[in-house]
CSV table of C-alpha atoms in Angstrom, one decimal:
chain,number,residue,atom,x,y,z
A,10,UNK,CA,-1.9,17.8,-20.2
A,11,UNK,CA,-4.6,15.3,-20.6
A,12,UNK,CA,-4.1,11.8,-19.5
A,13,UNK,CA,-4.5,10.6,-23.1
A,14,UNK,CA,-1.4,12.5,-23.9
A,15,UNK,CA,0.4,11.3,-20.9
A,16,UNK,CA,0.5,7.7,-22.0
A,17,UNK,CA,2.3,7.9,-25.2
A,18,UNK,CA,5.0,10.2,-23.6
A,19,UNK,CA,5.4,7.6,-20.7
A,20,UNK,CA,5.6,4.7,-23.2
A,21,UNK,CA,8.4,6.6,-25.1
A,22,UNK,CA,10.3,7.3,-21.9
A,23,UNK,CA,10.3,3.8,-20.6
A,24,UNK,CA,11.3,2.4,-24.1
A,25,UNK,CA,14.2,4.7,-24.3
A,26,UNK,CA,15.2,4.0,-20.7
A,27,UNK,CA,15.0,0.4,-21.5
A,28,UNK,CA,17.6,0.5,-24.3
A,29,UNK,CA,20.1,2.7,-22.8
A,30,UNK,CA,22.4,1.6,-25.6
A,31,UNK,CA,21.6,1.7,-29.3
A,32,UNK,CA,20.3,-1.6,-30.5
A,33,UNK,CA,17.1,-3.2,-32.3
A,34,UNK,CA,14.3,-3.6,-30.0
A,35,UNK,CA,13.2,-7.2,-29.9
A,36,UNK,CA,11.1,-6.7,-26.8
A,37,UNK,CA,7.3,-7.6,-26.5
A,38,UNK,CA,5.0,-4.6,-26.9
A,39,UNK,CA,4.8,-2.1,-24.2
A,40,UNK,CA,2.4,-3.3,-21.4
A,41,UNK,CA,0.2,-0.7,-19.4
A,42,UNK,CA,0.3,-2.0,-15.8
A,43,UNK,CA,-2.0,0.6,-14.4
A,44,UNK,CA,-3.8,3.6,-15.7
A,45,UNK,CA,-5.6,5.0,-12.8
A,46,UNK,CA,-6.3,8.6,-11.5
A,47,UNK,CA,-3.3,8.2,-8.9
A,48,UNK,CA,-0.9,6.5,-11.1
A,49,UNK,CA,0.0,5.3,-14.7
A,50,UNK,CA,2.6,2.6,-14.9
A,51,UNK,CA,4.1,1.3,-18.2
A,52,UNK,CA,6.6,-1.5,-18.7
A,53,UNK,CA,8.9,-2.1,-21.8
A,54,UNK,CA,11.5,-4.9,-21.5
A,55,UNK,CA,13.2,-4.9,-18.0
A,56,UNK,CA,12.1,-1.3,-17.3
A,57,UNK,CA,8.9,0.1,-15.7
A,58,UNK,CA,8.1,3.8,-15.7
A,59,UNK,CA,5.7,5.3,-13.2
A,60,UNK,CA,4.0,8.6,-13.5
A,61,UNK,CA,2.7,9.5,-9.9
A,62,UNK,CA,-0.4,11.3,-9.0
A,63,UNK,CA,-1.2,14.8,-9.9
A,64,UNK,CA,0.0,17.2,-7.2
A,65,UNK,CA,2.6,14.6,-5.9
A,66,UNK,CA,4.9,16.8,-3.5
A,67,UNK,CA,8.5,16.8,-5.4
A,68,UNK,CA,10.2,17.2,-2.1
A,69,UNK,CA,8.4,14.3,-0.3
A,70,UNK,CA,8.9,11.9,-3.5
A,71,UNK,CA,12.6,13.0,-3.6
A,72,UNK,CA,13.1,11.9,0.1
A,73,UNK,CA,11.3,8.6,-0.4
A,74,UNK,CA,13.4,7.9,-3.5
A,75,UNK,CA,16.5,8.4,-1.6
A,76,UNK,CA,15.5,6.1,1.1
A,77,UNK,CA,14.4,3.5,-1.3
A,78,UNK,CA,17.7,3.7,-3.1
A,79,UNK,CA,19.4,2.8,0.5
A,80,UNK,CA,17.5,0.0,1.8
A,81,UNK,CA,18.9,-2.6,-0.3
A,82,UNK,CA,17.2,-6.0,0.2
A,83,UNK,CA,14.0,-4.4,1.6
A,84,UNK,CA,12.9,-1.8,-0.9
A,85,UNK,CA,13.3,-2.1,-4.8
A,86,UNK,CA,15.7,0.7,-5.6
A,87,UNK,CA,15.0,3.4,-8.3
A,88,UNK,CA,17.0,3.5,-11.4
A,89,UNK,CA,17.4,7.1,-10.9
A,90,UNK,CA,17.1,8.7,-7.5
A,91,UNK,CA,15.6,12.0,-9.4
A,92,UNK,CA,12.0,12.0,-10.6
A,93,UNK,CA,11.6,13.3,-14.0
A,94,UNK,CA,8.9,16.0,-14.9
A,95,UNK,CA,6.7,14.7,-17.8
A,96,UNK,CA,3.5,16.5,-19.1
A,97,UNK,CA,2.8,17.8,-15.7
A,98,UNK,CA,3.5,14.7,-13.9
A,99,UNK,CA,6.5,13.4,-11.8
A,100,UNK,CA,7.8,10.1,-13.5
A,101,UNK,CA,10.2,7.6,-11.7
A,102,UNK,CA,12.0,4.6,-13.3
A,103,UNK,CA,12.3,1.0,-12.1
A,104,UNK,CA,13.5,-2.5,-12.6
A,105,UNK,CA,10.7,-4.8,-13.8
A,106,UNK,CA,9.8,-7.7,-11.8
A,107,UNK,CA,7.4,-10.5,-11.3
A,108,UNK,CA,4.3,-9.7,-9.4
A,109,UNK,CA,2.6,-11.9,-6.9
A,110,UNK,CA,0.3,-14.3,-8.7
A,111,UNK,CA,-3.2,-13.4,-8.0
A,112,UNK,CA,-4.6,-16.7,-9.5
A,113,UNK,CA,-2.7,-18.8,-6.9
A,114,UNK,CA,-3.4,-17.7,-3.4
A,115,UNK,CA,-1.8,-20.7,-1.9
A,116,UNK,CA,1.6,-19.3,-3.2
A,117,UNK,CA,1.2,-16.0,-1.6
A,118,UNK,CA,4.5,-15.0,-0.1
A,119,UNK,CA,3.3,-14.2,3.5
A,120,UNK,CA,6.6,-15.3,5.2
A,121,UNK,CA,8.6,-13.0,2.7
A,122,UNK,CA,6.1,-10.2,3.0
A,123,UNK,CA,6.2,-10.3,6.9
A,124,UNK,CA,9.8,-10.5,7.0
A,125,UNK,CA,10.3,-7.4,4.7
A,126,UNK,CA,8.2,-5.5,6.8
A,127,UNK,CA,9.6,-6.4,10.0
A,128,UNK,CA,13.1,-5.2,8.5
A,129,UNK,CA,11.6,-2.0,7.2
A,130,UNK,CA,10.0,-1.3,10.4
A,131,UNK,CA,13.2,-2.1,12.4
A,132,UNK,CA,15.1,0.5,10.4
A,133,UNK,CA,16.2,3.4,12.7
A,134,UNK,CA,14.9,6.8,11.4
A,135,UNK,CA,18.1,8.3,12.5
A,136,UNK,CA,19.9,6.1,10.1
A,137,UNK,CA,18.0,7.1,7.0
A,138,UNK,CA,19.8,9.1,4.1
A,139,UNK,CA,16.9,11.8,4.5
A,140,UNK,CA,14.1,12.9,6.7
A,141,UNK,CA,10.9,11.6,5.9
A,142,UNK,CA,7.3,12.9,6.2
A,143,UNK,CA,4.6,11.0,7.9
A,144,UNK,CA,3.4,7.8,6.1
A,145,UNK,CA,0.4,8.4,4.2
A,146,UNK,CA,-2.0,5.6,5.4
A,147,UNK,CA,-4.4,7.5,7.5
A,148,UNK,CA,-4.5,10.3,4.8
A,149,UNK,CA,-5.5,7.7,2.3
A,150,UNK,CA,-8.1,6.4,4.4
A,151,UNK,CA,-9.6,9.9,4.7
A,152,UNK,CA,-9.4,10.4,0.9
A,153,UNK,CA,-11.5,7.2,0.5
A,154,UNK,CA,-14.1,8.6,2.7
A,155,UNK,CA,-14.1,11.7,0.7
A,156,UNK,CA,-14.5,9.7,-2.6
A,157,UNK,CA,-17.5,7.9,-1.3
A,158,UNK,CA,-19.2,11.1,-0.1
A,159,UNK,CA,-18.5,12.7,-3.5
A,160,UNK,CA,-20.0,9.6,-5.4
A,161,UNK,CA,-23.4,10.1,-4.2
A,162,UNK,CA,-26.0,8.4,-1.9
A,163,UNK,CA,-25.9,4.8,-1.1
A,164,UNK,CA,-27.5,2.9,1.7
A,165,UNK,CA,-24.3,1.0,2.6
A,166,UNK,CA,-22.6,4.4,3.3
A,167,UNK,CA,-24.3,4.8,6.5
A,168,UNK,CA,-22.5,2.0,8.3
A,169,UNK,CA,-19.1,3.1,6.8
A,170,UNK,CA,-19.8,6.6,8.3
A,171,UNK,CA,-20.6,5.2,11.5
A,172,UNK,CA,-17.4,2.9,11.6
A,173,UNK,CA,-15.3,6.0,10.6
A,174,UNK,CA,-16.8,7.9,13.4
A,175,UNK,CA,-15.6,5.4,16.0
A,176,UNK,CA,-11.8,5.8,15.0
A,177,UNK,CA,-9.5,8.1,17.0
A,178,UNK,CA,-8.3,11.2,15.3
A,179,UNK,CA,-4.9,9.8,14.3
A,180,UNK,CA,-6.4,7.1,12.3
A,181,UNK,CA,-8.5,9.7,10.5
A,182,UNK,CA,-5.4,12.0,9.5
A,183,UNK,CA,-6.7,14.4,12.0
A,184,UNK,CA,-3.8,14.0,14.6
A,185,UNK,CA,-0.4,12.6,14.9
A,186,UNK,CA,-0.2,8.9,15.6
A,187,UNK,CA,0.4,8.2,19.4
A,188,UNK,CA,3.4,5.9,19.0
A,189,UNK,CA,7.1,6.9,18.2
A,190,UNK,CA,7.3,7.2,14.2
A,191,UNK,CA,8.8,4.0,12.8
A,192,UNK,CA,9.7,3.5,9.0
A,193,UNK,CA,6.3,2.4,7.6
A,194,UNK,CA,5.4,1.3,4.0
A,195,UNK,CA,1.9,3.0,4.3
A,196,UNK,CA,0.0,1.0,1.7
A,197,UNK,CA,0.9,-2.6,2.2
A,198,UNK,CA,-0.8,-5.5,0.1
A,199,UNK,CA,0.4,-8.2,-1.9
A,200,UNK,CA,0.3,-6.2,-5.0
A,201,UNK,CA,3.3,-4.2,-3.4
A,202,UNK,CA,5.9,-7.0,-3.8
A,203,UNK,CA,7.8,-8.2,-6.8
A,204,UNK,CA,10.3,-10.8,-7.3
A,205,UNK,CA,13.5,-9.7,-9.1
A,206,UNK,CA,15.4,-11.4,-11.7
A,207,UNK,CA,17.7,-12.4,-8.9
A,208,UNK,CA,14.9,-14.2,-7.3
A,209,UNK,CA,14.4,-12.0,-4.4
A,210,UNK,CA,11.0,-10.6,-3.0
A,211,UNK,CA,11.2,-6.7,-2.5
A,212,UNK,CA,8.8,-4.2,-1.7
A,213,UNK,CA,7.7,-1.5,-4.2
A,214,UNK,CA,5.8,1.7,-4.5
A,215,UNK,CA,7.2,4.5,-2.1
A,216,UNK,CA,4.3,7.1,-2.6
A,217,UNK,CA,3.0,6.4,1.0
A,218,UNK,CA,6.5,5.6,2.6
A,219,UNK,CA,7.2,7.5,5.8
A,220,UNK,CA,7.0,7.7,9.7
A,221,UNK,CA,4.2,6.4,11.7
A,222,UNK,CA,2.6,3.4,13.6
A,223,UNK,CA,3.9,0.2,12.0
A,224,UNK,CA,0.9,-1.7,12.9
A,225,UNK,CA,-0.8,0.3,9.9
A,226,UNK,CA,1.2,-2.0,7.5
A,227,UNK,CA,-0.2,-5.2,9.2
A,228,UNK,CA,-3.7,-3.8,9.0
A,229,UNK,CA,-4.8,-4.7,5.9
A,230,UNK,CA,-4.1,-8.7,6.2
A,231,UNK,CA,-5.5,-8.3,9.7
A,232,UNK,CA,-8.7,-6.7,8.3
A,233,UNK,CA,-9.2,-9.5,5.8
A,234,UNK,CA,-8.7,-12.0,8.6
A,235,UNK,CA,-11.3,-10.3,10.8
A,236,UNK,CA,-13.7,-10.0,7.9
A,237,UNK,CA,-13.3,-13.8,7.0
A,238,UNK,CA,-11.5,-13.0,3.8
A,239,UNK,CA,-8.2,-14.4,4.8
A,240,UNK,CA,-7.7,-17.9,6.1
A,241,UNK,CA,-6.6,-18.3,9.6
A,242,UNK,CA,-3.6,-20.4,8.4
A,243,UNK,CA,-2.2,-17.8,6.2
A,244,UNK,CA,-2.9,-15.1,9.0
A,245,UNK,CA,-0.9,-17.3,11.3
A,246,UNK,CA,1.9,-17.7,9.0
A,247,UNK,CA,2.2,-13.9,8.4
A,248,UNK,CA,2.0,-13.2,12.1
A,249,UNK,CA,4.6,-15.9,12.9
A,250,UNK,CA,7.0,-14.8,10.3
A,251,UNK,CA,6.7,-11.1,11.4
A,252,UNK,CA,7.4,-12.0,15.1
A,253,UNK,CA,10.3,-14.2,14.1
A,254,UNK,CA,11.8,-11.4,12.3
A,255,UNK,CA,11.4,-9.2,15.4
A,256,UNK,CA,9.0,-6.8,13.9
A,257,UNK,CA,8.5,-3.9,16.5
A,258,UNK,CA,4.8,-3.4,15.5
A,259,UNK,CA,3.6,-6.2,17.7
A,260,UNK,CA,4.5,-7.2,21.5
A,261,UNK,CA,7.7,-9.0,21.6
A,262,UNK,CA,6.5,-11.5,24.2
A,263,UNK,CA,3.8,-13.3,21.7
A,264,UNK,CA,1.0,-11.9,23.6
A,265,UNK,CA,-2.6,-11.0,21.9
A,266,UNK,CA,-1.7,-8.7,18.8
A,267,UNK,CA,-5.0,-7.1,18.6
A,268,UNK,CA,-4.5,-4.2,21.0
A,269,UNK,CA,-1.8,-3.1,18.6
A,270,UNK,CA,-3.8,-3.9,15.5
A,271,UNK,CA,-7.3,-3.1,16.2
A,272,UNK,CA,-7.5,0.5,15.3
A,273,UNK,CA,-5.4,0.3,12.1
A,274,UNK,CA,-7.5,-2.9,11.1
A,275,UNK,CA,-10.8,-1.0,11.6
A,276,UNK,CA,-9.3,2.0,9.5
A,277,UNK,CA,-8.3,-0.2,6.5
A,278,UNK,CA,-11.6,-2.0,6.7
A,279,UNK,CA,-13.5,1.4,6.6
A,280,UNK,CA,-11.3,2.6,3.8
A,281,UNK,CA,-11.8,-0.4,1.7
A,282,UNK,CA,-15.5,-0.3,2.2
A,283,UNK,CA,-15.7,3.3,1.4
A,284,UNK,CA,-13.9,2.8,-1.9
A,285,UNK,CA,-16.4,-0.3,-2.7
A,286,UNK,CA,-19.3,1.9,-2.1
A,287,UNK,CA,-17.9,4.5,-4.1
A,288,UNK,CA,-17.2,2.2,-7.1
A,289,UNK,CA,-20.7,0.6,-6.8
A,290,UNK,CA,-22.2,4.0,-7.2
A,291,UNK,CA,-20.0,4.9,-10.1
A,292,UNK,CA,-20.7,1.7,-11.9
A,293,UNK,CA,-24.4,1.5,-10.9
A,294,UNK,CA,-24.4,-1.8,-9.5
A,295,UNK,CA,-25.1,-3.6,-6.3
A,296,UNK,CA,-22.2,-4.5,-4.0
A,297,UNK,CA,-20.6,-7.9,-4.6
A,298,UNK,CA,-20.1,-10.4,-2.0
A,299,UNK,CA,-16.6,-9.2,-0.8
A,300,UNK,CA,-17.7,-5.6,-0.7
A,301,UNK,CA,-20.9,-6.6,1.3
A,302,UNK,CA,-18.6,-8.4,3.7
A,303,UNK,CA,-16.6,-5.2,4.3
A,304,UNK,CA,-19.7,-3.1,4.8
A,305,UNK,CA,-21.2,-5.7,7.3
A,306,UNK,CA,-17.9,-5.5,9.1
A,307,UNK,CA,-18.2,-1.6,9.4
A,308,UNK,CA,-21.7,-2.2,10.7
A,309,UNK,CA,-20.4,-4.6,13.3
A,310,UNK,CA,-17.5,-2.3,14.3
A,311,UNK,CA,-19.7,0.7,14.8
A,312,UNK,CA,-21.3,-1.1,17.7
A,313,UNK,CA,-18.1,-1.9,19.6
A,314,UNK,CA,-15.5,0.7,20.5
A,315,UNK,CA,-11.8,0.0,19.3
A,316,UNK,CA,-9.6,-1.6,21.5
A,317,UNK,CA,-7.0,0.4,23.4
A,318,UNK,CA,-4.0,0.9,21.5
A,319,UNK,CA,-0.5,0.6,23.3
A,320,UNK,CA,1.1,3.9,23.9
A,321,UNK,CA,4.8,2.6,23.1
A,322,UNK,CA,6.3,0.3,20.9
A,323,UNK,CA,7.7,-3.0,22.4
């Protein structure tokens, strides 16, 4: 079934779910929140329907939904723990919320983000309602490299490839992570939070949820900071809040966080740069200022070996 046929079907599904009892609809028109290769998301009223990526493993998604339904106050729970097949895609239903305001960076909820992550990471795997697969962060980084290579030649691809080659196998999805597997989000950024109608921030998007190195969830803001894209005060707020909430990804004694963060931050920088290069090729345009900063960071990284990662959590 084509993506063109999926969107009307998904819209009809979210409308019927939003109005669980017969009544006249006075909601605003449906809003398409995302329509990408890996996800189509539509909102109607107080309900969001998400069509997951083609080829999503139904067993793995079911396990992730069960965990989301259990971790109240950390993950947004699904309205139904069972994904619905729709036109060849798996669809899940969620409460709508208010996303982070991209136009007001000063109001970014760094403390709430860090606290939610610490709480997620500290959840004992043995207490989860269902066994989980590995978190998909390294796999997504590898997929980004595949997309860059498939897009075609670009002069910026070479420093990205060199930075990728310096990473250990686990960060390239070629080997298990060396640390004990803790519960991780797997794709953390500010777009993965919403404020609920009750006023609470919660993490959303369970597609990459799983067990792995929790430092991966801190890696994107760490990479932004290292590339000069995140101000030092915001990075400090994030780190301070994570440590105050006793997040296990960092040393508990307040020592230098970079031995734990360096490899994941390098991987996320490389992943983001690879996607930027692929987009540049696809759109037949030069890299913009932010994209160039990411590629320049890859160039610097390739000249310096990664810091040694810790061998156990603190």
